[in-house]
C-alpha cells in the first residue's frame, strides 16, 4: 500500500543534505532541515544560499531549518545525509526523537570501519524501531540543488515503501526509481567510490584513455563480484546505483573521489591529502574496508586492494600498475 509522506525531515545541512531538502521542497513537500552549524542554517533560511558547501548556487524556495533534532518530531519520513562514519552516533541520537516506524532514508555511500558493515545495518543496531531505506545514484549535490535533471535509486526491504518514498520525492528535475535490493544499492554506491579514486589516478598519471576505459570496465566487474558475493542482485549493479554512479564519479573533477585519486596520480602523498581541514573523501576510508571485506569473502579484488595499499602508504603507483598488468591471464567472463 502506498503511503503519503508530506512532511520530510532532512538531517545534515552540507551540500547534499541541502540539495535533497530543496528537491523535496520542489516535490511539494513540507521540509525541515537540521544541521550542526547554526550560522549555515541561518544563511539557508535568510539568504537561500549555502556558500560553504554549494558556492554561488541560490534558490527561490524557502527552507525551514531547526537547530535541535526535536524540531523533526512529527516528520513522516527523514533523510539522513551525514558521513558514513557518523551514522552510528546519528542513529542513536534520533532514535528517541522520531516515532517508531518512521522511515529514514540513508544517503551515505560507504562501509563502517572496523565492522565492515553497511550503513543500514549500523543504523538498525542503534535505532531498531525505525525503518531504514537508502538513496543512491549518479547525483552531484550542485546539480540537484540547481534543479538539473537527475535520476537516483531509493531502496527498502519493502518495495511498496521504496515506491512511496519515490513518489514523495519525485519532482520536475529529480526522478527516483524504486528497488528492494537494499544490499546492492548500498554496495554499488560505496564500492564505486574506490574505483573513482583509481580512475583519478589513471588520469593524474596521464596513462591514457585506453587505460581509463579498461580500469572502469574491470573495476565494474570487480565491484559487481564483491557486491553479489555479499547478497546483492547482479541487475542492481547494472543500474543507477552501480554502473550509473560509477560512470559519473570516474569522469569528472566534480567528484571528490576522482579529484583525490588525480592528486595521488600526480604524486601527492596520501598523508598530505588527509591533513586536518581536508574535505571528506568517502572512498579513501572505504578502500581498506572493502579490501578487507573482499579478503574475508574470498573475492578477487585486485584494483580495490591496490587502491587501499596506495592510500595506506604501502605501495607506490608504478608498482601497482606493474602488478595489475602482469597478473596471470584469465577469461574475461568468470564462471563465478
Short mmCIF file of C-alpha atoms in Angstrom, two decimals, residues 72-183:
data_model
loop_
_atom_site.label_atom_id
_atom_site.label_comp_id
_atom_site.label_asym_id
_atom_site.label_seq_id
_atom_site.Cartn_x
_atom_site.Cartn_y
_atom_site.Cartn_z
CA UNK A 72 11.96 16.85 13.43
CA UNK A 73 9.25 15.41 15.66
CA UNK A 74 6.20 14.65 13.56
CA UNK A 75 8.05 14.18 10.26
CA UNK A 76 6.54 11.45 8.07
CA UNK A 77 9.98 10.45 6.78
CA UNK A 78 13.55 11.63 7.33
CA UNK A 79 16.59 11.80 5.05
CA UNK A 80 19.85 11.17 6.94
CA UNK A 81 22.56 12.90 4.91
CA UNK A 82 25.68 12.65 7.07
CA UNK A 83 29.00 10.82 6.53
CA UNK A 84 29.17 7.05 6.84
CA UNK A 85 31.32 7.03 9.95
CA UNK A 86 28.85 9.24 11.83
CA UNK A 87 25.86 7.04 11.06
CA UNK A 88 26.05 5.14 14.33
CA UNK A 89 26.09 8.25 16.52
CA UNK A 90 23.37 9.98 14.49
CA UNK A 91 21.12 6.90 14.60
CA UNK A 92 21.48 6.78 18.38
CA UNK A 93 20.67 10.49 18.59
CA UNK A 94 17.47 10.36 16.53
CA UNK A 95 16.16 7.03 17.82
CA UNK A 96 14.41 8.59 20.85
CA UNK A 97 13.19 11.59 18.82
CA UNK A 98 11.39 10.03 15.86
CA UNK A 99 8.25 7.96 16.13
CA UNK A 100 8.51 4.18 15.88
CA UNK A 101 8.20 3.00 12.29
CA UNK A 102 9.40 6.29 10.77
CA UNK A 103 11.28 5.64 7.51
CA UNK A 104 14.82 7.05 7.49
CA UNK A 105 16.45 7.32 4.07
CA UNK A 106 20.22 6.93 4.33
CA UNK A 107 22.29 8.82 1.77
CA UNK A 108 25.86 7.97 2.89
CA UNK A 109 27.94 5.89 0.48
CA UNK A 110 30.43 3.85 2.46
CA UNK A 111 31.13 0.99 4.87
CA UNK A 112 31.78 1.32 8.58
CA UNK A 113 35.43 0.96 9.50
CA UNK A 114 36.23 -1.95 11.78
CA UNK A 115 32.90 -3.76 11.42
CA UNK A 116 32.77 -3.67 7.57
CA UNK A 117 29.01 -3.21 7.98
CA UNK A 118 26.69 -1.48 5.57
CA UNK A 119 25.10 1.78 6.68
CA UNK A 120 21.62 0.26 7.05
CA UNK A 121 22.90 -2.47 9.37
CA UNK A 122 24.76 0.06 11.51
CA UNK A 123 21.63 2.19 11.64
CA UNK A 124 19.38 -0.66 12.76
CA UNK A 125 21.74 -1.58 15.59
CA UNK A 126 21.25 1.86 17.10
CA UNK A 127 17.67 2.60 16.01
CA UNK A 128 15.81 -0.73 15.77
CA UNK A 129 12.36 0.91 15.92
CA UNK A 130 12.99 3.00 12.79
CA UNK A 131 12.84 1.72 9.21
CA UNK A 132 15.93 2.22 7.02
CA UNK A 133 15.85 2.92 3.30
CA UNK A 134 18.73 4.11 1.11
CA UNK A 135 19.13 6.69 -1.64
CA UNK A 136 21.98 6.37 -4.12
CA UNK A 137 22.81 7.02 -7.73
CA UNK A 138 24.62 9.47 -10.04
CA UNK A 139 23.78 12.81 -8.44
CA UNK A 140 26.15 15.64 -7.65
CA UNK A 141 24.82 17.97 -4.97
CA UNK A 142 25.31 21.08 -7.10
CA UNK A 143 23.28 19.56 -9.94
CA UNK A 144 20.42 18.59 -7.62
CA UNK A 145 20.46 21.98 -5.88
CA UNK A 146 20.46 23.79 -9.23
CA UNK A 147 17.45 21.80 -10.42
CA UNK A 148 19.29 19.97 -13.20
CA UNK A 149 17.77 16.65 -14.36
CA UNK A 150 18.89 13.79 -12.09
CA UNK A 151 17.83 10.18 -11.53
CA UNK A 152 18.51 8.13 -8.39
CA UNK A 153 17.52 4.86 -6.77
CA UNK A 154 15.64 4.56 -3.49
CA UNK A 155 15.73 1.10 -1.94
CA UNK A 156 13.98 -0.50 1.01
CA UNK A 157 13.31 -4.09 2.03
CA UNK A 158 9.63 -3.34 1.38
CA UNK A 159 9.24 -2.35 -2.28
CA UNK A 160 5.96 -0.55 -1.57
CA UNK A 161 7.79 1.66 0.96
CA UNK A 162 10.51 2.42 -1.60
CA UNK A 163 7.82 3.30 -4.15
CA UNK A 164 6.06 5.60 -1.68
CA UNK A 165 9.32 7.40 -0.93
CA UNK A 166 9.97 7.80 -4.66
CA UNK A 167 6.51 9.28 -5.07
CA UNK A 168 7.19 11.72 -2.23
CA UNK A 169 10.49 12.94 -3.67
CA UNK A 170 9.78 12.96 -7.40
CA UNK A 171 9.89 16.43 -8.85
CA UNK A 172 10.44 18.38 -12.04
CA UNK A 173 14.16 17.55 -12.02
CA UNK A 174 14.51 14.51 -9.73
CA UNK A 175 13.36 11.10 -10.93
CA UNK A 176 13.70 8.33 -8.30
CA UNK A 177 13.44 4.62 -9.14
CA UNK A 178 12.32 2.10 -6.51
CA UNK A 179 14.25 -1.04 -5.55
CA UNK A 180 14.02 -3.73 -2.89
CA UNK A 181 17.74 -4.53 -3.11
CA UNK A 182 18.98 -2.68 -0.04
CA UNK A 183 22.30 -4.54 -0.18
#
